[in-house]
Every structure is written in structure tokens, then in C-alpha cells.
């Protein structure tokens, strides 16, 4: 079955064609990033994002069909991210997908962005199937989700404030690294000492599976400001390495708890921050030690892309989760 999918929840306009069924295959996955437009402002400007999606969406969608070498009438369904995200950005994708589906008599499948991130793993790992525990870490979300079937999800832990990616980006920004600084922090961390500085944990110490990244972020930023006020040099690599180490040990603490509670038959990492080399390595080691299967997406499927939306869209379609022309977009996750 061929799914044409569209993603426009934040600052990437993307369209893809995936072939789903016995085999899960990406036929095309075109991503137009707006990062340069937003870098000037140090973060995503919703108004600019919406306008840039409008300018790109038609071209990107036809490019995806062309690269897949499929005409629109060979497609079996149209899947689109309809939540969560920037409302103006989501509405561009939803309206476009709606008109494509309605005018071509195709089923329209709304897809939750976070579920899409998890589904990126189905495309990369042919034998992966639920149940598993998913750690979804991105610029806007940090959640531990029990995935009991392709369409049954239960959030068992989440951040109570900032997302992990947001914390990476904000610490980077205070060190003068342009938005989004996550990838540069990753490289810097490789050159620093992860034990040079001691930072407070992001794992909430209450037996829950929740995180709080705002305390850690503020602490690191305060340290940076103090060094600057004293006219001392900022050890960027050590800060990046120690910050990354703190984030990872916080995650491991919660995963230990999840494992003890029998909530982690297998571990799946997803979301933009799953590109982080240190996190990938640490979770690979953790899973090996605990004897549980682990997988994460290849780098091109970590960030926002439409192929992951198509993959999840397929399973939503099988479950009968289609929508009509009255489909709406929602900023919130629930
Ligand atoms: O999933 P995503 O593309 O967009 C959202 O849905 O939020 O995630 C983007 C986030 C940004 O915060 C970015 O800095 C972060 O993922 N990121 C990284 C790395 N690559 C991207 N964070 C840490 N290490 C990386 N290598
Ligand atoms: Zn995302």
C-alpha cells in the first residue's frame, strides 16, 4: 500500500511516499528545512513558519511523488500530521492534505506527530513490532510511552516543563551557538570532560517516570553567566559534555525504574534528540547490560520528516482511524 504523507508541524515542510505492508519502504522523503529563516531570531517564529510552509508545500509534495515515480492516482491514502505543533504551521499541512484527499477520493489519515517519531523506527528496523517502551525526545517533547500495539499508546512519564531538545538549544544559545544548537552541543561534548562540572539531575526524585529540564537548564545558564561576569573563559566543551552526561544519567535513572516496574520489554528511541551520539551510545550500552532489545532511527529519520508520518499513517488506516473534510489541527498533544 502506498501512503503519501505530509508533515508541517514546526519548521520543516516535508512530503513522502512510503510503501507499507509486508515490506516497509521509503520511496521518497523530501524535507525543506526553514532553520536558516529562524536562526536569525534564535528560535522558531510561528508566523514565519506558517508562511514558509505555504510557499513550499505544493512543490515539496509533487517532488515526493516524482522521486517515488508514482502518479497521484497510484496512491492509496493521504496521511498528515494534525497534532501537536504550531497551529498555523499544522493548518497548512492539514488543509493541503485534505484537498488532495477529497479531490482524489482518497482516505485521509490524521497522524499524531509523536507517534510518527516512534514509527520512524518501523521504517528502519524491519522486524520491530510492539510492545516496547519508547523514549521520545525532541525540541518540543520528552515522553516515555508504552506502545502496546501499533495504535495503542500510554504516556507513563513526561517532562513537567522544558523538553530535552529545548534545554540543549537554550544552553547552546547562551554559549553563543546559533539555533538549533543540539547538534553542535553533541560535537562539543565529544571534546570535553563529562565530569568536569556537576549539574543537578533532570530526573524528578519522586518515584515517577517524570523529568524536569528547566532546573538543570537554569543552573547551567547561571554557571555560564557567573563565569562571564568574572571575566573567566567559558569551557564550552566541558559544559556541553557535563550537561550531556547529566541528561543521560537522568534518563538512565528513569529507565531503570521503568525496567523494575516491568514496563520495558524493549526500548525504542525517537525524536530529534535521538540523533545525539552520546545518548545513542549510552542507551545501546544500557540495553545490552539489561539484555533488552534496543533500536533508534538512522540520522535522517531522527528529525521531523514525512516518511515517519506515512509509516504511522498506515497503521492508523488499518485501525480505521480516518477523517473527513472536517479534520482539524490541534496545537496540544491530547
Ligand atoms: O524532532 P525535532 O526535529 O523537532 C521537534 O519535533 O521538536 O527535534 C529538534 C530538536 C532540536 O532541539 C535540536 O537541537 C535537537 O532536536 N537535536 C539534537 C541533536 N540533533 C538535533 N539534540 C542533541 N544532539 C543532537 N545531535
Ligand atoms: Zn518532531
Short mmCIF file of C-alpha atoms and ligand atoms in Angstrom, two decimals:
data_model
loop_
_atom_site.label_atom_id
_atom_site.label_comp_id
_atom_site.label_asym_id
_atom_site.label_seq_id
_atom_site.Cartn_x
_atom_site.Cartn_y
_atom_site.Cartn_z
CA UNK A 1 0.00 0.00 0.00
CA UNK A 2 1.33 3.44 -0.97
CA UNK A 3 0.88 6.27 1.51
CA UNK A 4 1.51 9.90 0.57
CA UNK A 5 2.29 11.78 3.75
CA UNK A 6 2.71 15.39 4.79
CA UNK A 7 4.41 16.93 7.84
CA UNK A 8 4.35 20.65 8.69
CA UNK A 9 4.09 20.82 12.49
CA UNK A 10 7.12 23.02 13.15
CA UNK A 11 9.95 24.29 10.96
CA UNK A 12 10.26 21.53 8.36
CA UNK A 13 7.94 21.15 5.37
CA UNK A 14 8.07 17.53 4.34
CA UNK A 15 6.27 15.14 1.99
CA UNK A 16 6.99 11.47 1.45
CA UNK A 17 5.74 8.33 -0.21
CA UNK A 18 6.13 5.11 1.74
CA UNK A 19 5.26 1.59 0.72
CA UNK A 20 3.79 -0.27 3.69
CA UNK A 21 2.68 -3.85 4.17
CA UNK A 22 4.86 -6.98 4.24
CA UNK A 23 7.77 -4.67 3.50
CA UNK A 24 8.17 -1.15 4.89
CA UNK A 25 9.96 1.03 2.39
CA UNK A 26 10.61 4.73 1.85
CA UNK A 27 10.10 5.62 -1.83
CA UNK A 28 10.75 9.32 -1.25
CA UNK A 29 11.15 11.63 1.74
CA UNK A 30 11.60 15.29 0.79
CA UNK A 31 12.35 17.73 3.62
CA UNK A 32 12.57 21.51 3.23
CA UNK A 33 14.09 22.96 6.36
CA UNK A 34 13.34 26.52 7.49
CA UNK A 35 16.19 26.59 10.02
CA UNK A 36 18.02 29.44 8.27
CA UNK A 37 14.89 31.62 8.38
CA UNK A 38 14.50 31.16 12.14
CA UNK A 39 18.19 31.14 13.17
CA UNK A 40 18.24 34.93 12.99
CA UNK A 41 15.65 35.06 15.82
CA UNK A 42 17.19 32.32 18.00
CA UNK A 43 14.11 30.09 17.72
CA UNK A 44 11.09 29.26 15.58
CA UNK A 45 8.84 32.26 14.75
CA UNK A 46 5.35 30.76 14.22
CA UNK A 47 4.19 33.39 11.72
CA UNK A 48 7.29 32.92 9.56
CA UNK A 49 6.94 29.12 9.80
CA UNK A 50 3.34 29.20 8.54
CA UNK A 51 4.21 31.40 5.57
CA UNK A 52 7.23 29.27 4.62
CA UNK A 53 5.10 26.09 4.72
CA UNK A 54 2.57 27.68 2.35
CA UNK A 55 5.35 28.61 -0.07
CA UNK A 56 6.92 25.12 -0.02
CA UNK A 57 4.16 22.58 0.42
CA UNK A 58 2.91 22.17 -3.13
CA UNK A 59 6.40 21.92 -4.66
CA UNK A 60 7.61 19.51 -1.95
CA UNK A 61 4.60 17.22 -2.37
CA UNK A 62 4.97 16.96 -6.13
CA UNK A 63 8.70 16.41 -5.70
CA UNK A 64 7.94 13.50 -3.36
CA UNK A 65 5.62 11.90 -5.94
CA UNK A 66 8.17 12.47 -8.69
CA UNK A 67 11.03 10.92 -6.71
CA UNK A 68 8.80 7.94 -5.86
CA UNK A 69 7.98 7.67 -9.58
CA UNK A 70 4.29 7.40 -8.77
CA UNK A 71 1.34 9.37 -10.10
CA UNK A 72 -1.12 10.68 -7.53
CA UNK A 73 -3.75 8.17 -8.68
CA UNK A 74 -1.47 5.27 -7.65
CA UNK A 75 -1.54 6.44 -4.02
CA UNK A 76 -3.83 4.58 -1.59
CA UNK A 77 -4.18 7.17 1.18
CA UNK A 78 -3.03 10.61 2.34
CA UNK A 79 -1.63 10.88 5.89
CA UNK A 80 -0.97 14.19 7.61
CA UNK A 81 0.30 15.41 10.97
CA UNK A 82 -2.63 17.12 12.67
CA UNK A 83 -1.20 17.45 16.21
CA UNK A 84 0.71 18.60 18.25
CA UNK A 85 2.64 21.56 16.90
CA UNK A 86 2.37 25.20 15.89
CA UNK A 87 -1.26 25.69 14.92
CA UNK A 88 -0.60 27.92 11.92
CA UNK A 89 2.05 25.50 10.66
CA UNK A 90 -0.13 22.40 11.16
CA UNK A 91 -3.08 24.02 9.39
CA UNK A 92 -1.07 24.42 6.18
CA UNK A 93 -0.36 20.67 6.00
CA UNK A 94 -3.85 19.65 7.11
CA UNK A 95 -5.60 21.92 4.58
CA UNK A 96 -3.33 20.76 1.77
CA UNK A 97 -3.74 17.05 2.63
CA UNK A 98 -7.48 17.49 2.94
CA UNK A 99 -7.83 19.00 -0.50
CA UNK A 100 -5.59 16.31 -2.05
CA UNK A 101 -7.57 13.52 -0.39
CA UNK A 102 -11.03 14.92 -1.07
CA UNK A 103 -10.37 15.89 -4.68
CA UNK A 104 -8.87 12.45 -5.44
CA UNK A 105 -11.31 10.36 -3.43
CA UNK A 106 -8.55 9.05 -1.13
CA UNK A 107 -8.79 8.17 2.56
CA UNK A 108 -7.44 10.97 4.80
CA UNK A 109 -5.48 9.80 7.84
CA UNK A 110 -4.64 12.17 10.71
CA UNK A 111 -1.36 11.30 12.47
CA UNK A 112 -0.07 12.34 15.89
CA UNK A 113 3.43 13.79 15.45
CA UNK A 114 4.91 11.91 18.43
CA UNK A 115 3.53 8.60 17.18
CA UNK A 116 5.13 9.45 13.85
CA UNK A 117 8.54 9.89 15.50
CA UNK A 118 8.19 6.43 17.05
CA UNK A 119 7.12 4.95 13.69
CA UNK A 120 10.35 6.18 12.08
CA UNK A 121 11.81 3.07 13.72
CA UNK A 122 9.45 0.74 11.81
CA UNK A 123 10.93 2.02 8.55
CA UNK A 124 14.50 1.40 9.67
CA UNK A 125 14.03 -1.87 11.57
CA UNK A 126 12.00 -4.38 9.54
CA UNK A 127 11.32 -6.76 12.42
CA UNK A 128 10.40 -4.16 15.05
CA UNK A 129 6.91 -4.51 16.43
CA UNK A 130 5.15 -3.55 19.69
CA UNK A 131 5.17 -3.98 22.64
CA UNK A 132 8.03 -1.71 23.66
CA UNK A 133 8.80 1.38 25.69
CA UNK A 134 9.53 4.47 23.59
CA UNK A 135 11.62 7.38 24.78
CA UNK A 136 10.64 10.32 22.57
CA UNK A 137 12.98 13.29 22.89
CA UNK A 138 12.64 16.31 20.64
CA UNK A 139 12.64 20.09 20.65
CA UNK A 140 9.06 20.19 21.91
CA UNK A 141 8.56 16.86 23.72
CA UNK A 142 10.10 14.46 26.19
CA UNK A 143 8.00 11.41 26.97
CA UNK A 144 8.22 7.79 27.97
CA UNK A 145 5.44 5.99 26.16
CA UNK A 146 4.26 2.40 26.49
CA UNK A 147 3.47 1.22 22.98
CA UNK A 148 1.30 -1.88 23.36
CA UNK A 149 0.20 -2.11 19.72
CA UNK A 150 0.78 -0.04 16.57
CA UNK A 151 -2.08 2.24 17.63
CA UNK A 152 -2.20 1.87 21.45
CA UNK A 153 -0.06 4.32 23.38
CA UNK A 154 0.12 5.20 27.07
CA UNK A 155 2.32 8.02 28.32
CA UNK A 156 3.94 6.80 31.57
CA UNK A 157 6.46 9.63 32.03
CA UNK A 158 6.97 13.12 30.66
CA UNK A 159 8.79 16.36 31.23
CA UNK A 160 6.98 18.69 33.57
CA UNK A 161 8.47 21.78 31.93
CA UNK A 162 11.07 22.14 29.15
CA UNK A 163 11.70 19.43 26.56
CA UNK A 164 15.15 17.84 26.34
CA UNK A 165 15.90 19.41 22.94
CA UNK A 166 14.78 22.81 24.19
CA UNK A 167 17.25 22.54 27.09
CA UNK A 168 20.07 21.59 24.68
CA UNK A 169 19.18 24.55 22.43
CA UNK A 170 18.95 27.08 25.27
CA UNK A 171 22.25 26.11 26.89
CA UNK A 172 23.82 26.26 23.42
CA UNK A 173 22.35 29.70 22.81
CA UNK A 174 23.86 31.13 25.99
CA UNK A 175 27.23 29.79 24.80
CA UNK A 176 26.75 31.74 21.55
CA UNK A 177 25.84 28.72 19.40
CA UNK A 178 23.12 29.51 16.81
CA UNK A 179 19.68 27.85 16.91
CA UNK A 180 19.17 24.89 16.98
CA UNK A 181 22.33 24.14 18.92
CA UNK A 182 21.69 20.47 19.75
CA UNK A 183 23.92 19.03 17.03
CA UNK A 184 26.81 21.40 17.85
CA UNK A 185 26.47 20.51 21.56
CA UNK A 186 26.82 16.88 20.52
CA UNK A 187 30.12 17.56 18.72
CA UNK A 188 31.42 19.82 21.50
CA UNK A 189 30.58 17.20 24.13
CA UNK A 190 32.92 14.76 22.37
CA UNK A 191 35.83 17.12 23.06
CA UNK A 192 35.02 17.82 26.73
CA UNK A 193 35.21 16.11 30.12
CA UNK A 194 31.75 14.83 31.13
CA UNK A 195 32.75 15.01 34.81
CA UNK A 196 34.29 18.49 34.76
CA UNK A 197 31.17 20.16 36.18
CA UNK A 198 28.48 18.80 38.46
CA UNK A 199 24.91 19.73 37.45
CA UNK A 200 21.55 18.86 39.08
CA UNK A 201 19.68 15.83 37.75
CA UNK A 202 16.70 16.20 35.40
CA UNK A 203 15.08 13.05 36.83
CA UNK A 204 12.38 14.03 39.33
CA UNK A 205 13.15 12.18 42.56
CA UNK A 206 9.63 11.04 43.44
CA UNK A 207 9.35 7.52 42.07
CA UNK A 208 7.54 8.78 38.97
CA UNK A 209 8.93 8.49 35.44
CA UNK A 210 8.83 12.27 35.01
CA UNK A 211 11.61 14.70 34.14
CA UNK A 212 12.25 18.38 34.72
CA UNK A 213 14.78 20.04 32.44
CA UNK A 214 14.17 23.65 33.44
CA UNK A 215 16.10 23.42 36.74
CA UNK A 216 19.09 21.84 35.01
CA UNK A 217 18.94 24.37 32.17
CA UNK A 218 18.70 27.37 34.54
CA UNK A 219 21.54 26.03 36.67
CA UNK A 220 23.85 25.65 33.66
CA UNK A 221 22.90 29.11 32.37
CA UNK A 222 23.62 30.62 35.82
CA UNK A 223 27.05 28.97 35.86
CA UNK A 224 27.74 30.45 32.41
CA UNK A 225 26.60 33.94 33.48
CA UNK A 226 28.74 33.80 36.63
CA UNK A 227 31.84 32.83 34.64
CA UNK A 228 31.14 35.65 32.20
CA UNK A 229 30.69 38.22 34.99
CA UNK A 230 34.01 37.15 36.50
CA UNK A 231 35.64 37.56 33.09
CA UNK A 232 36.65 33.89 33.13
CA UNK A 233 36.74 31.83 29.90
CA UNK A 234 33.79 29.51 29.26
CA UNK A 235 34.89 25.88 28.93
CA UNK A 236 32.30 25.18 26.21
CA UNK A 237 33.32 21.60 25.57
CA UNK A 238 33.30 20.72 29.28
CA UNK A 239 29.90 22.41 29.75
CA UNK A 240 28.46 20.52 26.76
CA UNK A 241 29.96 17.21 27.95
CA UNK A 242 28.83 17.64 31.57
CA UNK A 243 25.35 18.78 30.52
CA UNK A 244 25.02 15.79 28.17
CA UNK A 245 26.27 13.43 30.89
CA UNK A 246 23.67 14.81 33.33
CA UNK A 247 20.86 14.43 30.78
CA UNK A 248 21.91 10.85 30.02
CA UNK A 249 22.23 9.79 33.65
CA UNK A 250 18.78 11.27 34.34
CA UNK A 251 17.33 9.21 31.51
CA UNK A 252 19.08 6.04 32.69
CA UNK A 253 17.68 6.55 36.20
CA UNK A 254 14.13 6.63 34.88
CA UNK A 255 14.72 3.71 32.53
CA UNK A 256 15.98 1.64 35.48
CA UNK A 257 12.70 2.42 37.26
CA UNK A 258 10.63 1.55 34.18
CA UNK A 259 12.51 -1.72 33.84
CA UNK A 260 11.97 -2.59 37.51
CA UNK A 261 8.25 -1.97 37.05
CA UNK A 262 8.22 -4.39 34.10
CA UNK A 263 7.42 -1.59 31.69
CA UNK A 264 10.29 -2.02 29.30
CA UNK A 265 10.23 -5.29 27.27
CA UNK A 266 12.26 -3.48 24.58
CA UNK A 267 13.50 0.08 24.23
CA UNK A 268 12.96 2.39 21.27
CA UNK A 269 14.47 5.87 20.99
CA UNK A 270 12.85 8.54 18.79
CA UNK A 271 12.65 12.28 18.10
CA UNK A 272 15.16 14.93 17.04
CA UNK A 273 17.43 14.44 20.06
CA UNK A 274 17.70 10.73 19.25
CA UNK A 275 20.40 11.92 16.82
CA UNK A 276 22.61 12.62 19.83
CA UNK A 277 25.60 10.28 19.54
CA UNK A 278 26.26 10.15 23.30
CA UNK A 279 22.64 9.31 24.11
CA UNK A 280 22.55 6.62 21.42
CA UNK A 281 25.76 5.06 22.73
CA UNK A 282 24.62 5.19 26.36
CA UNK A 283 21.25 3.58 25.62
CA UNK A 284 22.87 0.91 23.46
CA UNK A 285 25.13 0.05 26.42
CA UNK A 286 22.23 0.18 28.90
CA UNK A 287 20.09 -2.18 26.82
CA UNK A 288 22.99 -4.59 26.30
CA UNK A 289 23.65 -4.67 30.04
CA UNK A 290 19.99 -5.28 30.82
CA UNK A 291 19.53 -7.80 28.00
CA UNK A 292 16.70 -5.95 26.27
CA UNK A 293 16.41 -5.17 22.54
CA UNK A 294 17.13 -1.54 21.62
CA UNK A 295 16.76 0.47 18.44
CA UNK A 296 16.89 4.05 17.27
CA UNK A 297 16.27 5.67 13.88
CA UNK A 298 19.09 6.33 11.39
CA UNK A 299 20.10 10.02 11.48
CA UNK A 300 17.95 11.20 8.51
CA UNK A 301 14.83 9.84 10.24
CA UNK A 302 15.51 11.36 13.69
CA UNK A 303 14.29 14.88 12.95
CA UNK A 304 10.92 15.88 11.54
CA UNK A 305 10.12 14.16 8.23
CA UNK A 306 7.02 12.95 6.45
CA UNK A 307 8.10 9.31 5.92
CA UNK A 308 7.60 8.64 9.65
CA UNK A 309 4.09 10.14 9.37
CA UNK A 310 3.33 7.83 6.44
CA UNK A 311 4.54 4.79 8.39
CA UNK A 312 2.27 5.56 11.35
CA UNK A 313 -0.50 6.62 8.96
CA UNK A 314 -0.53 3.11 7.52
CA UNK A 315 -1.24 1.54 10.92
CA UNK A 316 -3.85 4.21 11.75
CA UNK A 317 -5.55 3.47 8.41
CA UNK A 318 -5.60 -0.27 9.18
CA UNK A 319 -7.22 0.56 12.52
CA UNK A 320 -9.89 2.59 10.72
CA UNK A 321 -8.70 5.93 12.07
CA UNK A 322 -9.59 8.07 9.06
CA UNK A 323 -11.07 11.57 8.95
CA UNK A 324 -13.36 13.60 6.72
CA UNK A 325 -13.12 17.06 5.22
CA UNK A 326 -13.87 18.50 8.67
CA UNK A 327 -10.46 17.33 10.01
CA UNK A 328 -8.93 19.97 12.27
CA UNK A 329 -5.42 20.68 13.56
CA UNK A 330 -4.61 20.95 17.28
CA UNK A 331 -1.64 22.58 18.97
CA UNK A 332 -1.83 20.33 22.04
CA UNK A 333 -0.65 16.72 22.33
CA UNK A 334 -4.00 15.48 23.76
O1 LIG B 1 12.03 16.20 16.42
P1 LIG B 1 12.61 17.51 16.03
O2 LIG B 1 13.23 17.63 14.66
O3 LIG B 1 11.55 18.65 16.14
C1 LIG B 1 10.54 18.63 17.14
O4 LIG B 1 9.55 17.88 16.97
O5 LIG B 1 10.77 19.32 18.15
O6 LIG B 1 13.71 17.88 17.16
C2 LIG B 1 14.51 19.02 17.07
C3 LIG B 1 15.41 19.06 18.28
C4 LIG B 1 16.15 20.40 18.44
O7 LIG B 1 16.01 20.82 19.77
C5 LIG B 1 17.60 20.03 18.11
O8 LIG B 1 18.56 20.85 18.74
C6 LIG B 1 17.66 18.62 18.65
O9 LIG B 1 16.43 18.04 18.22
N1 LIG B 1 18.79 17.87 18.13
C7 LIG B 1 19.80 17.40 18.91
C8 LIG B 1 20.72 16.77 18.04
N2 LIG B 1 20.25 16.88 16.77
C9 LIG B 1 19.07 17.55 16.84
N3 LIG B 1 20.00 17.46 20.24
C10 LIG B 1 21.11 16.88 20.74
N4 LIG B 1 22.03 16.27 19.98
C11 LIG B 1 21.90 16.18 18.63
N5 LIG B 1 22.80 15.55 17.88
ZN1 LIG B 2 9.35 16.32 15.92
#
